[in-house]
mmCIF file of N, CA and C in Angstrom:
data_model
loop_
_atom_site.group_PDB
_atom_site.id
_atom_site.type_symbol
_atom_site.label_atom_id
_atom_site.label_comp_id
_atom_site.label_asym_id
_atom_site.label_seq_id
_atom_site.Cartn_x
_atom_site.Cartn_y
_atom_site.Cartn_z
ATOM 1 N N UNK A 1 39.264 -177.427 15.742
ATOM 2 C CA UNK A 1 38.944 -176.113 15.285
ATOM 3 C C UNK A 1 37.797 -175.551 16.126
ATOM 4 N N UNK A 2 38.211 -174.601 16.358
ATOM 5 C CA UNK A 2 36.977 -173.493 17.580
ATOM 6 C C UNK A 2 36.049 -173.024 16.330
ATOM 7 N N UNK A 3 34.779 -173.277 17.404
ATOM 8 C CA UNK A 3 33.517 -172.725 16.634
ATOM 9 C C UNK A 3 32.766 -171.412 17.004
ATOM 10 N N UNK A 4 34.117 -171.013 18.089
ATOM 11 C CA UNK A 4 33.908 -169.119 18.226
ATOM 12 C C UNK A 4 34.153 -168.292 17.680
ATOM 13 N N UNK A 5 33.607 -167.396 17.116
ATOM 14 C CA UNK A 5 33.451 -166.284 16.787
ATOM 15 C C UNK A 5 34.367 -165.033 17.217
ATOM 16 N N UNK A 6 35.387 -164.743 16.774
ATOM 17 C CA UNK A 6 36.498 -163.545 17.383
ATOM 18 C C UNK A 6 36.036 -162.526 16.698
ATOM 19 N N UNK A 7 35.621 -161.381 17.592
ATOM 20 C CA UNK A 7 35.130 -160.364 16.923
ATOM 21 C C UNK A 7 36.092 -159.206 17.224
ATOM 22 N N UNK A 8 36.929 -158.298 16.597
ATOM 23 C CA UNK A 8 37.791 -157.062 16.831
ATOM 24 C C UNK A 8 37.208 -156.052 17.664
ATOM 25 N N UNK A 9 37.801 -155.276 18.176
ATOM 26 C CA UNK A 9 37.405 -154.255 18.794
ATOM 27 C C UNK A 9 36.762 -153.311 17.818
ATOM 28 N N UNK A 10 37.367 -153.305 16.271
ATOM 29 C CA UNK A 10 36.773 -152.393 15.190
ATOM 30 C C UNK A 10 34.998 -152.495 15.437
ATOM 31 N N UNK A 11 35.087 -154.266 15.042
ATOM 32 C CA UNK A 11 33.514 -154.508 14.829
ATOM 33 C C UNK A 11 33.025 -154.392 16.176
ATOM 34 N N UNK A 12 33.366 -154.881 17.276
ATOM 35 C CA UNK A 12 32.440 -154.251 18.477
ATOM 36 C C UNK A 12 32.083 -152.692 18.395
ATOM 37 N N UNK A 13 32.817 -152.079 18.154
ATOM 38 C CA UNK A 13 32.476 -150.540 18.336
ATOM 39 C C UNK A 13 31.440 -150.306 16.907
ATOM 40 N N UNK A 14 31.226 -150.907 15.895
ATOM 41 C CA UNK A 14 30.533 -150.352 14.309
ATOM 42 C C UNK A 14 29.708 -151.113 14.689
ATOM 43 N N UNK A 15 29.344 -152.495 15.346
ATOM 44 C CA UNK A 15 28.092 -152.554 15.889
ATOM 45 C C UNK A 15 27.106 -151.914 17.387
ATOM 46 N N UNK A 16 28.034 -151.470 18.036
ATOM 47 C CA UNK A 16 27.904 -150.594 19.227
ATOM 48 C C UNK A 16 27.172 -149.268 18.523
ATOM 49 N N UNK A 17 27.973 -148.704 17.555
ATOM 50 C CA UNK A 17 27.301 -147.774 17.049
ATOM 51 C C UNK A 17 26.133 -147.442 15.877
ATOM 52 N N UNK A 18 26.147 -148.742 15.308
ATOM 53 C CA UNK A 18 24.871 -148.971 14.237
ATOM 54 C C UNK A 18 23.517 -149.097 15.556
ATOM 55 N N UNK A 19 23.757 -149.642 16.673
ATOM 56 C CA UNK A 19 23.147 -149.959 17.347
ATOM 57 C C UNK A 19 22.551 -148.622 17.962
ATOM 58 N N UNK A 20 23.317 -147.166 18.048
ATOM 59 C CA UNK A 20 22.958 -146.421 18.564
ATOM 60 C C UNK A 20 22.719 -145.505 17.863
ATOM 61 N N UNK A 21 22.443 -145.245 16.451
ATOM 62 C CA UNK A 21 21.965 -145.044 15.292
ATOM 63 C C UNK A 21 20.628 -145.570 15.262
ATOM 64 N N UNK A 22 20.471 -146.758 15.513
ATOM 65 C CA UNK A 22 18.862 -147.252 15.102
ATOM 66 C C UNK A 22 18.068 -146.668 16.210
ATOM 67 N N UNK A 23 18.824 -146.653 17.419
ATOM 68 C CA UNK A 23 17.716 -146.003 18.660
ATOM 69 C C UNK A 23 17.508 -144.786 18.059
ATOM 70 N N UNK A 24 18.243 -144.223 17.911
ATOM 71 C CA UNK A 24 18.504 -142.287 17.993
ATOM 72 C C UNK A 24 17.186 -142.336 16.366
ATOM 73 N N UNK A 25 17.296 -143.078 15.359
ATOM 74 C CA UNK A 25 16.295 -142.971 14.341
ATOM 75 C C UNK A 25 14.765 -143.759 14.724
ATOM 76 N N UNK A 26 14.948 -144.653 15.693
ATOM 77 C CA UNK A 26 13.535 -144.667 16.228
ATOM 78 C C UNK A 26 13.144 -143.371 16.714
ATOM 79 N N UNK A 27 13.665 -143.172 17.775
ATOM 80 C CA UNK A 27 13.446 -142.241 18.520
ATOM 81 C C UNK A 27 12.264 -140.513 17.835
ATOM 82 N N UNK A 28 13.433 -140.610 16.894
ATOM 83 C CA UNK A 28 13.220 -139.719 16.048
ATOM 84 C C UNK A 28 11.556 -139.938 14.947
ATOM 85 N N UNK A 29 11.642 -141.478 14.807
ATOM 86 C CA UNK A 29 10.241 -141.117 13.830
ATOM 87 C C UNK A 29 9.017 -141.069 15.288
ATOM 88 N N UNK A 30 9.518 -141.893 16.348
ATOM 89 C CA UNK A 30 8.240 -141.584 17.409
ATOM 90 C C UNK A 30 8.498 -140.077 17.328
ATOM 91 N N UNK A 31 8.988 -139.090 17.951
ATOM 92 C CA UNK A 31 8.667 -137.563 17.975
ATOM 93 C C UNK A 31 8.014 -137.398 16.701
ATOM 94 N N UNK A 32 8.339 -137.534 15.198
ATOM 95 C CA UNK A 32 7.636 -137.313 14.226
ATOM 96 C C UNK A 32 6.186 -137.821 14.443
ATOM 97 N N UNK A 33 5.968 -138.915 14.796
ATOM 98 C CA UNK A 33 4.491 -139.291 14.904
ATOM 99 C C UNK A 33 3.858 -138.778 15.521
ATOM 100 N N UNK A 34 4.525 -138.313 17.028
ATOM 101 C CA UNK A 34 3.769 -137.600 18.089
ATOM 102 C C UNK A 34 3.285 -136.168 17.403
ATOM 103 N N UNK A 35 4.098 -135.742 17.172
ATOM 104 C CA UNK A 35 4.247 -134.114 16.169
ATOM 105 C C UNK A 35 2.975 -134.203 15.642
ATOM 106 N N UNK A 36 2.992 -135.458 14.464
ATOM 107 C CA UNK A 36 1.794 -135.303 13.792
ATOM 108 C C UNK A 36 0.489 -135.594 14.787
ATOM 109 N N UNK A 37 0.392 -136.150 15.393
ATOM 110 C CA UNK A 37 -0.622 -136.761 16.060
ATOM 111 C C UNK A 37 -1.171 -135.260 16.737
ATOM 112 N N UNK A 38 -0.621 -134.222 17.497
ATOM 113 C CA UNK A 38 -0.601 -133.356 17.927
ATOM 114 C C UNK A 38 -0.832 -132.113 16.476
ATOM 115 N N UNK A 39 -1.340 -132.293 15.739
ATOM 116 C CA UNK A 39 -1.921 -131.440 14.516
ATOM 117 C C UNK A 39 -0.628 -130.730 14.187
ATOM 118 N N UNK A 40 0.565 -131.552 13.793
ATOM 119 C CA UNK A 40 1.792 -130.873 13.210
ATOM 120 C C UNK A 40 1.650 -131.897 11.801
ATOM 121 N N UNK A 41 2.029 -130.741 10.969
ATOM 122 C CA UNK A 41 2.127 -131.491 9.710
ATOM 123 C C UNK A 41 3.367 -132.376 10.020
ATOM 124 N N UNK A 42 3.287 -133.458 8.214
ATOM 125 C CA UNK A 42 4.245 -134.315 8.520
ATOM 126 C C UNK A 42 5.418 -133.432 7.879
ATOM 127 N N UNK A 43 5.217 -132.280 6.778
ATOM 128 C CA UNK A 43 6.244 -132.031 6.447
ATOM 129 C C UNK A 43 6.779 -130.569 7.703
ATOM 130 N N UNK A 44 5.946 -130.483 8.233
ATOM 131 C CA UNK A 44 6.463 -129.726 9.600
ATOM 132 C C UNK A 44 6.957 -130.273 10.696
ATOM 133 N N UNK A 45 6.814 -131.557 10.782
ATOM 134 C CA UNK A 45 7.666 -132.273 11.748
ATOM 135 C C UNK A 45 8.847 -132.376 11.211
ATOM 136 N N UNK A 46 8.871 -132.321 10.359
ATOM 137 C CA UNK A 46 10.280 -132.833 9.481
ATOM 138 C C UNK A 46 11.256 -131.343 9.633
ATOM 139 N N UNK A 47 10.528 -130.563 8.938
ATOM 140 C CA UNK A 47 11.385 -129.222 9.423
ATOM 141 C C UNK A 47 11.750 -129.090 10.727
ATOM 142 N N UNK A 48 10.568 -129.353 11.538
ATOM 143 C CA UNK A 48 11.298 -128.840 12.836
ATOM 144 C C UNK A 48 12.301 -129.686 13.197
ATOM 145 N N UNK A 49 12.065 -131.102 13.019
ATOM 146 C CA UNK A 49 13.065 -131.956 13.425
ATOM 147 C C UNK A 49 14.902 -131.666 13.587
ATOM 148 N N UNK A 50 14.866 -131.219 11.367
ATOM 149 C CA UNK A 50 16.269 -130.389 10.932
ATOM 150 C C UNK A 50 16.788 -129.704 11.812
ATOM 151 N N UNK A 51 15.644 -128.476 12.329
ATOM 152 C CA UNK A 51 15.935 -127.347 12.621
ATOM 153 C C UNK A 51 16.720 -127.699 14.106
ATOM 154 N N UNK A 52 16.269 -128.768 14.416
ATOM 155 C CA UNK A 52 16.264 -129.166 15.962
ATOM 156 C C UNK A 52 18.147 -129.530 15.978
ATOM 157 N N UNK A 53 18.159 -130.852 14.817
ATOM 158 C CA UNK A 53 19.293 -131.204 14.577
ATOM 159 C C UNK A 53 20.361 -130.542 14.395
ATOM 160 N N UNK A 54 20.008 -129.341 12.956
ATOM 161 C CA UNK A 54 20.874 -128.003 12.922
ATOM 162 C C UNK A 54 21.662 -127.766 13.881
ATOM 163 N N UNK A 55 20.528 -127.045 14.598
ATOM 164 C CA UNK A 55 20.408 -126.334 16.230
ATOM 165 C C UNK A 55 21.498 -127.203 17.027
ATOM 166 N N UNK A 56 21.478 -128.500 16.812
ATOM 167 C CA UNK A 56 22.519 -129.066 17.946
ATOM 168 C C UNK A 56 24.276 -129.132 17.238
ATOM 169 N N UNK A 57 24.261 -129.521 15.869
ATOM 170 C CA UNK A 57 25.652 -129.052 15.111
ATOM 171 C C UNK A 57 26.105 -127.994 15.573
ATOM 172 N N UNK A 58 25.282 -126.744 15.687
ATOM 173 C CA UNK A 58 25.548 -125.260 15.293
ATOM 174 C C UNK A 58 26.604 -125.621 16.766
ATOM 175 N N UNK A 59 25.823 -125.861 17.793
ATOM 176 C CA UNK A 59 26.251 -125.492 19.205
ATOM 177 C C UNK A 59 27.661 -125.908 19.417
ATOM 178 N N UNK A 60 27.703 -127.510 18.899
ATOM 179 C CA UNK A 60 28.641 -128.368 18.840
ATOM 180 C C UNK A 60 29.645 -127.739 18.664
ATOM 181 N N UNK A 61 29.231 -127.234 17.075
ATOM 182 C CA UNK A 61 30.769 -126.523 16.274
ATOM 183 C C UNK A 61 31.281 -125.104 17.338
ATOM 184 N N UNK A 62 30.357 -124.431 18.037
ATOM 185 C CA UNK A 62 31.025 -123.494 18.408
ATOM 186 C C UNK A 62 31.845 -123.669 19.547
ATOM 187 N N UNK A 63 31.424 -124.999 20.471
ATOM 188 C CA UNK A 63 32.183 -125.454 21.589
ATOM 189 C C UNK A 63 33.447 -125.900 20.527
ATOM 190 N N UNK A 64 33.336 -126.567 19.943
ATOM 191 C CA UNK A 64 35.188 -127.182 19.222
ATOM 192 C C UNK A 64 35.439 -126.191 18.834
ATOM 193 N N UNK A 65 35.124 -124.589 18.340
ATOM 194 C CA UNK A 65 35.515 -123.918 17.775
ATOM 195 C C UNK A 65 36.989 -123.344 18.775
ATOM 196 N N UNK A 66 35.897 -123.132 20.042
ATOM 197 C CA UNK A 66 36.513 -121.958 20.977
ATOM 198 C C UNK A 66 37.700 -123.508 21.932
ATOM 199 N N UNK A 67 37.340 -124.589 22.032
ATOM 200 C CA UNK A 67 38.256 -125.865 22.313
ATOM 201 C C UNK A 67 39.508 -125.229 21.501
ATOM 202 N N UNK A 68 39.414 -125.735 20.359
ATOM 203 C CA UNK A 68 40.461 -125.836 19.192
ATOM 204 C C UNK A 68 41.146 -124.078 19.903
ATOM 205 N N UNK A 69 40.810 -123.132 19.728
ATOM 206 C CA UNK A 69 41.499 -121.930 20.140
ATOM 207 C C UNK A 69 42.112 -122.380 20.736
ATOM 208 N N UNK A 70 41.710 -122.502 22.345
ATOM 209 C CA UNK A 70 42.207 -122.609 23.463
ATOM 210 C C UNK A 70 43.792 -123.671 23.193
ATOM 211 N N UNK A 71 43.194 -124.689 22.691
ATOM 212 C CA UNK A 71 44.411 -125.540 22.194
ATOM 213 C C UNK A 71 45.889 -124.853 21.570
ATOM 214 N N UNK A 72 45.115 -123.920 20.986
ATOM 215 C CA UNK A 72 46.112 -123.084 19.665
ATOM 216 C C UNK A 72 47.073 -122.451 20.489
ATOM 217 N N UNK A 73 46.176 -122.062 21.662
ATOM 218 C CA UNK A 73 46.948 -120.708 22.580
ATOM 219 C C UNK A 73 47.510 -121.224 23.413
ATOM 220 N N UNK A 74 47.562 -122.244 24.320
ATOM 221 C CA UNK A 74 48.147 -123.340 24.891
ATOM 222 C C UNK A 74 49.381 -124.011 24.163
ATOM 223 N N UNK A 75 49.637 -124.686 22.713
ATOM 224 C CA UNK A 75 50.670 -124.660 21.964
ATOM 225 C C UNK A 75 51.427 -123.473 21.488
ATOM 226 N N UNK A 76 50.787 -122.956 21.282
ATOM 227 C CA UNK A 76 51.843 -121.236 20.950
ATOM 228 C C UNK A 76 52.974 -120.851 22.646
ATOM 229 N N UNK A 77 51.713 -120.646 23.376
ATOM 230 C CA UNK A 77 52.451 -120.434 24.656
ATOM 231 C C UNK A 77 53.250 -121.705 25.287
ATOM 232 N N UNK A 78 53.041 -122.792 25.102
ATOM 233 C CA UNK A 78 54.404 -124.074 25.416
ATOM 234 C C UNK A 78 55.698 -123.497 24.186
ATOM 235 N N UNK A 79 55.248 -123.015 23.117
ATOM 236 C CA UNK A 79 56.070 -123.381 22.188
ATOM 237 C C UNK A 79 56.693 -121.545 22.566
ATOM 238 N N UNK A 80 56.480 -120.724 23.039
ATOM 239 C CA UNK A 80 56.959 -119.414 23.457
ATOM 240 C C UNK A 80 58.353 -120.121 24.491
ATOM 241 N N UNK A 81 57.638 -120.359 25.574
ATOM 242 C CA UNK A 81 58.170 -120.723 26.627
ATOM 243 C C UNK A 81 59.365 -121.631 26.491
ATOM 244 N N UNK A 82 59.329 -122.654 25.809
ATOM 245 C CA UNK A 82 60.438 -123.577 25.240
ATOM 246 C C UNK A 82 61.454 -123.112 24.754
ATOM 247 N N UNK A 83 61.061 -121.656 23.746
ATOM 248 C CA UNK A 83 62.125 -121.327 22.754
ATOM 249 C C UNK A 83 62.362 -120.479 23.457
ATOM 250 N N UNK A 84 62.238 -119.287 24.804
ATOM 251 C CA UNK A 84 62.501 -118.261 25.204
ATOM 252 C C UNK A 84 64.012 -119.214 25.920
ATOM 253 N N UNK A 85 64.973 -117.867 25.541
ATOM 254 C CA UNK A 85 66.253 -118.137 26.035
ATOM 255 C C UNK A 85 66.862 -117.064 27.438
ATOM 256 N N UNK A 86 65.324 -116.181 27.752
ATOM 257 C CA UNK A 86 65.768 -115.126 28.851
ATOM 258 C C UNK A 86 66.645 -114.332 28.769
ATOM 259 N N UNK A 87 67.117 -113.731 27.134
ATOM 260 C CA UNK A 87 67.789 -112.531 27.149
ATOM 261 C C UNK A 87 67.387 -111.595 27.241
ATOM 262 N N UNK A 88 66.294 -111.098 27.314
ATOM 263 C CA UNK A 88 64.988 -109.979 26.822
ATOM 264 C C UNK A 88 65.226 -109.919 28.351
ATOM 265 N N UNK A 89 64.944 -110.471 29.344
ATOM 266 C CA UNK A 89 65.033 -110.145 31.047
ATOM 267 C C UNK A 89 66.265 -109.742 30.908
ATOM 268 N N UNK A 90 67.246 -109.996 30.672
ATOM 269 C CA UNK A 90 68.917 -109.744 31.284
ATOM 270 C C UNK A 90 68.796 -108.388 30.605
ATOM 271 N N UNK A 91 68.889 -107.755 29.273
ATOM 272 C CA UNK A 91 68.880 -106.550 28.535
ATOM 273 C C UNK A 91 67.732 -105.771 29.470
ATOM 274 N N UNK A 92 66.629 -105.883 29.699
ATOM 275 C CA UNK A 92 65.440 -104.956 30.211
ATOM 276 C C UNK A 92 65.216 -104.737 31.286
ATOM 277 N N UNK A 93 66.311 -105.046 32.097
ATOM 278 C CA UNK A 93 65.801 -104.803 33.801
ATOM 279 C C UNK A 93 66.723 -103.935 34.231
ATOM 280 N N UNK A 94 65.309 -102.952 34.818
ATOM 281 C CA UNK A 94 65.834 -102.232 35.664
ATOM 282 C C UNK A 94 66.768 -102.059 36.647
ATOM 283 N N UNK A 95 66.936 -100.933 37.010
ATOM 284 C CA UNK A 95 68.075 -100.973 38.171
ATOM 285 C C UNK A 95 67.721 -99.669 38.953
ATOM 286 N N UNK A 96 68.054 -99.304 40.312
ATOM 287 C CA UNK A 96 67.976 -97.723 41.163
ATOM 288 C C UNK A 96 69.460 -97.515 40.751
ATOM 289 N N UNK A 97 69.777 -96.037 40.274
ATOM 290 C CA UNK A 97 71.173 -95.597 40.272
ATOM 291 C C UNK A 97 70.716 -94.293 40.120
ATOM 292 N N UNK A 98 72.002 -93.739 40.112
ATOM 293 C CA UNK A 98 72.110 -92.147 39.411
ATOM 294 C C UNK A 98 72.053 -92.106 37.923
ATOM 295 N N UNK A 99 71.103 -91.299 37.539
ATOM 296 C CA UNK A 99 71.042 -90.667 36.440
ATOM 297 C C UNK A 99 70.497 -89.743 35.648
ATOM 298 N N UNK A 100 70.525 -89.241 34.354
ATOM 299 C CA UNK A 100 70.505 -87.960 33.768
ATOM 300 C C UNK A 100 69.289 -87.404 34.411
ATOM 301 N N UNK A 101 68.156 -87.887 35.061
ATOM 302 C CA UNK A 101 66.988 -87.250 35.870
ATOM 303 C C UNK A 101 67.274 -87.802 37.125
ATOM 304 N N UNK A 102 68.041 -87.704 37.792
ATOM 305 C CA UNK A 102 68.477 -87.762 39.248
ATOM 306 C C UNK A 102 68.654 -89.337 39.801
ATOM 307 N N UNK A 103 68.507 -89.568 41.034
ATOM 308 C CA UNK A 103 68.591 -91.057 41.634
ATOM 309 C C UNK A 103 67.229 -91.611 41.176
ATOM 310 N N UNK A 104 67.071 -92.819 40.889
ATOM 311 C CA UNK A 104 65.862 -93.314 40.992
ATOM 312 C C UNK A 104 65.357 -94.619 39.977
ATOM 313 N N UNK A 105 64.560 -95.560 39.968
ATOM 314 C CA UNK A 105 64.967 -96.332 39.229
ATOM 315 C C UNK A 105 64.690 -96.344 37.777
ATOM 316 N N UNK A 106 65.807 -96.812 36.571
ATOM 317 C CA UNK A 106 65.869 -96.758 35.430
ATOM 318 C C UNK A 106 65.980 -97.897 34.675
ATOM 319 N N UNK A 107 64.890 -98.282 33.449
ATOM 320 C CA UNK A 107 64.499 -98.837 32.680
ATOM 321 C C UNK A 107 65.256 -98.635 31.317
ATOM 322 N N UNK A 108 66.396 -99.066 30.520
ATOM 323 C CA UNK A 108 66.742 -98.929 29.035
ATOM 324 C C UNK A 108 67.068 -96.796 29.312
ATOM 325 N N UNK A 109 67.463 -96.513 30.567
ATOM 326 C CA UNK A 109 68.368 -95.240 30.724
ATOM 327 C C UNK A 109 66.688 -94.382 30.581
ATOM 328 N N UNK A 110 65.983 -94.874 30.879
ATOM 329 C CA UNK A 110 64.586 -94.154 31.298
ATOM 330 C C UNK A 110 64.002 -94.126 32.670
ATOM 331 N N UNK A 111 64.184 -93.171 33.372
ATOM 332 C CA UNK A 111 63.817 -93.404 34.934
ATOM 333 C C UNK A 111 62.185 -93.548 34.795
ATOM 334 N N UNK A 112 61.952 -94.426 35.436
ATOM 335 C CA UNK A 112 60.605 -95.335 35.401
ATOM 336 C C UNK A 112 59.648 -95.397 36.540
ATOM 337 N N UNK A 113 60.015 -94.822 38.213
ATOM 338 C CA UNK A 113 59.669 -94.845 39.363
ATOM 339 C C UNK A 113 58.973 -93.597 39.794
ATOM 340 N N UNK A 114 58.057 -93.186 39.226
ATOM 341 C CA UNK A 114 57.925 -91.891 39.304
ATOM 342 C C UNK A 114 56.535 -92.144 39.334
ATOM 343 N N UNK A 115 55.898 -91.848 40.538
ATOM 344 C CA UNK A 115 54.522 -92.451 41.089
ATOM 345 C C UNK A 115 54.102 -93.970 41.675
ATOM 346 N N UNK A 116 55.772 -94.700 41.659
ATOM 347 C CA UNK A 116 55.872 -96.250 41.968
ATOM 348 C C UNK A 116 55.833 -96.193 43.441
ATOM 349 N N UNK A 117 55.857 -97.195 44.259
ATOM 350 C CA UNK A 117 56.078 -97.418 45.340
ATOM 351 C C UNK A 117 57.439 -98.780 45.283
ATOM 352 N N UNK A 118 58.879 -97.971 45.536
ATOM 353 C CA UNK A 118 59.940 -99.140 45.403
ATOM 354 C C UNK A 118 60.314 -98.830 46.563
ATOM 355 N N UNK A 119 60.602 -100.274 46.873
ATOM 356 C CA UNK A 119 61.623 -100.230 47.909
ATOM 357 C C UNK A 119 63.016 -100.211 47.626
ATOM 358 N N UNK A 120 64.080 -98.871 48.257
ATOM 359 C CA UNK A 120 65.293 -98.989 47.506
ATOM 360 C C UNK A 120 66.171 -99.816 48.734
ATOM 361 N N UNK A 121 66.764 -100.818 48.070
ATOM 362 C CA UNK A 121 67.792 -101.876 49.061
ATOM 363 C C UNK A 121 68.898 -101.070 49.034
ATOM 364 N N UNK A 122 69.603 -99.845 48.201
ATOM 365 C CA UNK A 122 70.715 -99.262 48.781
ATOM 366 C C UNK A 122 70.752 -98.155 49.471
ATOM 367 N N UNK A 123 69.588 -97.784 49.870
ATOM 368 C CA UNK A 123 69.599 -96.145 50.660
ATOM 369 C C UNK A 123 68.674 -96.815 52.062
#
């Protein structure tokens, strides 16, 4: 029988991160001490601390905010693109012909070239 210790990847990472929890809360009461030491109250270190912490959520959330969009608009537009079957092009395109306002090119029997620069391939 082995007298090693198999540790999961779960527990490597929950001690990886308890581990980086205790720095980040040292860390944190040294600035509090310094604060005070520097004629900041203790309950004003403490506020500012929040405020500090706040301050970094707030930012956080607005980067995932505008992420998550981007995501949204990225799946909408795969999911456009997938389901488009290209009848909307075949029905809506233009053509140069004759019609009820003379030669020129027409959109859904609406001549449309009127200040365009086209090149006509039949004249």
């Amino acid at each position: 029988m082995s007298t090693k210790i198999h540790r999961s990847n779960a527990e490597r990472f929950g001690r990886w991160l308890g581990g980086v929890w205790r720095a980040y809360a040292r860390r944190e009461r040294q600035a509090a001490v310094w604060l005070a030491a520097h004629g900041v109250s203790v309950g004003g270190a403490a506020a500012l601390l929040w405020v500090i912490k706040l301050t970094a959520l707030a930012i956080l959330f607005y980067a995932v905010f505008w992420l998550a969009l981007l995501l949204v608009f990225a799946l909408v537009g795969a999911w456009v693109i997938r389901h488009d079957d290209g009848s909307y092009d075949d029905e809506h395109r233009g053509e140069w012909r004759n019609g009820w306002e003379g030669y020129g090119y027409y959109e859904n029997d609406v001549r449309t070239d009127y200040g365009r620069v086209f090149e006509n391939e039949d004249h």
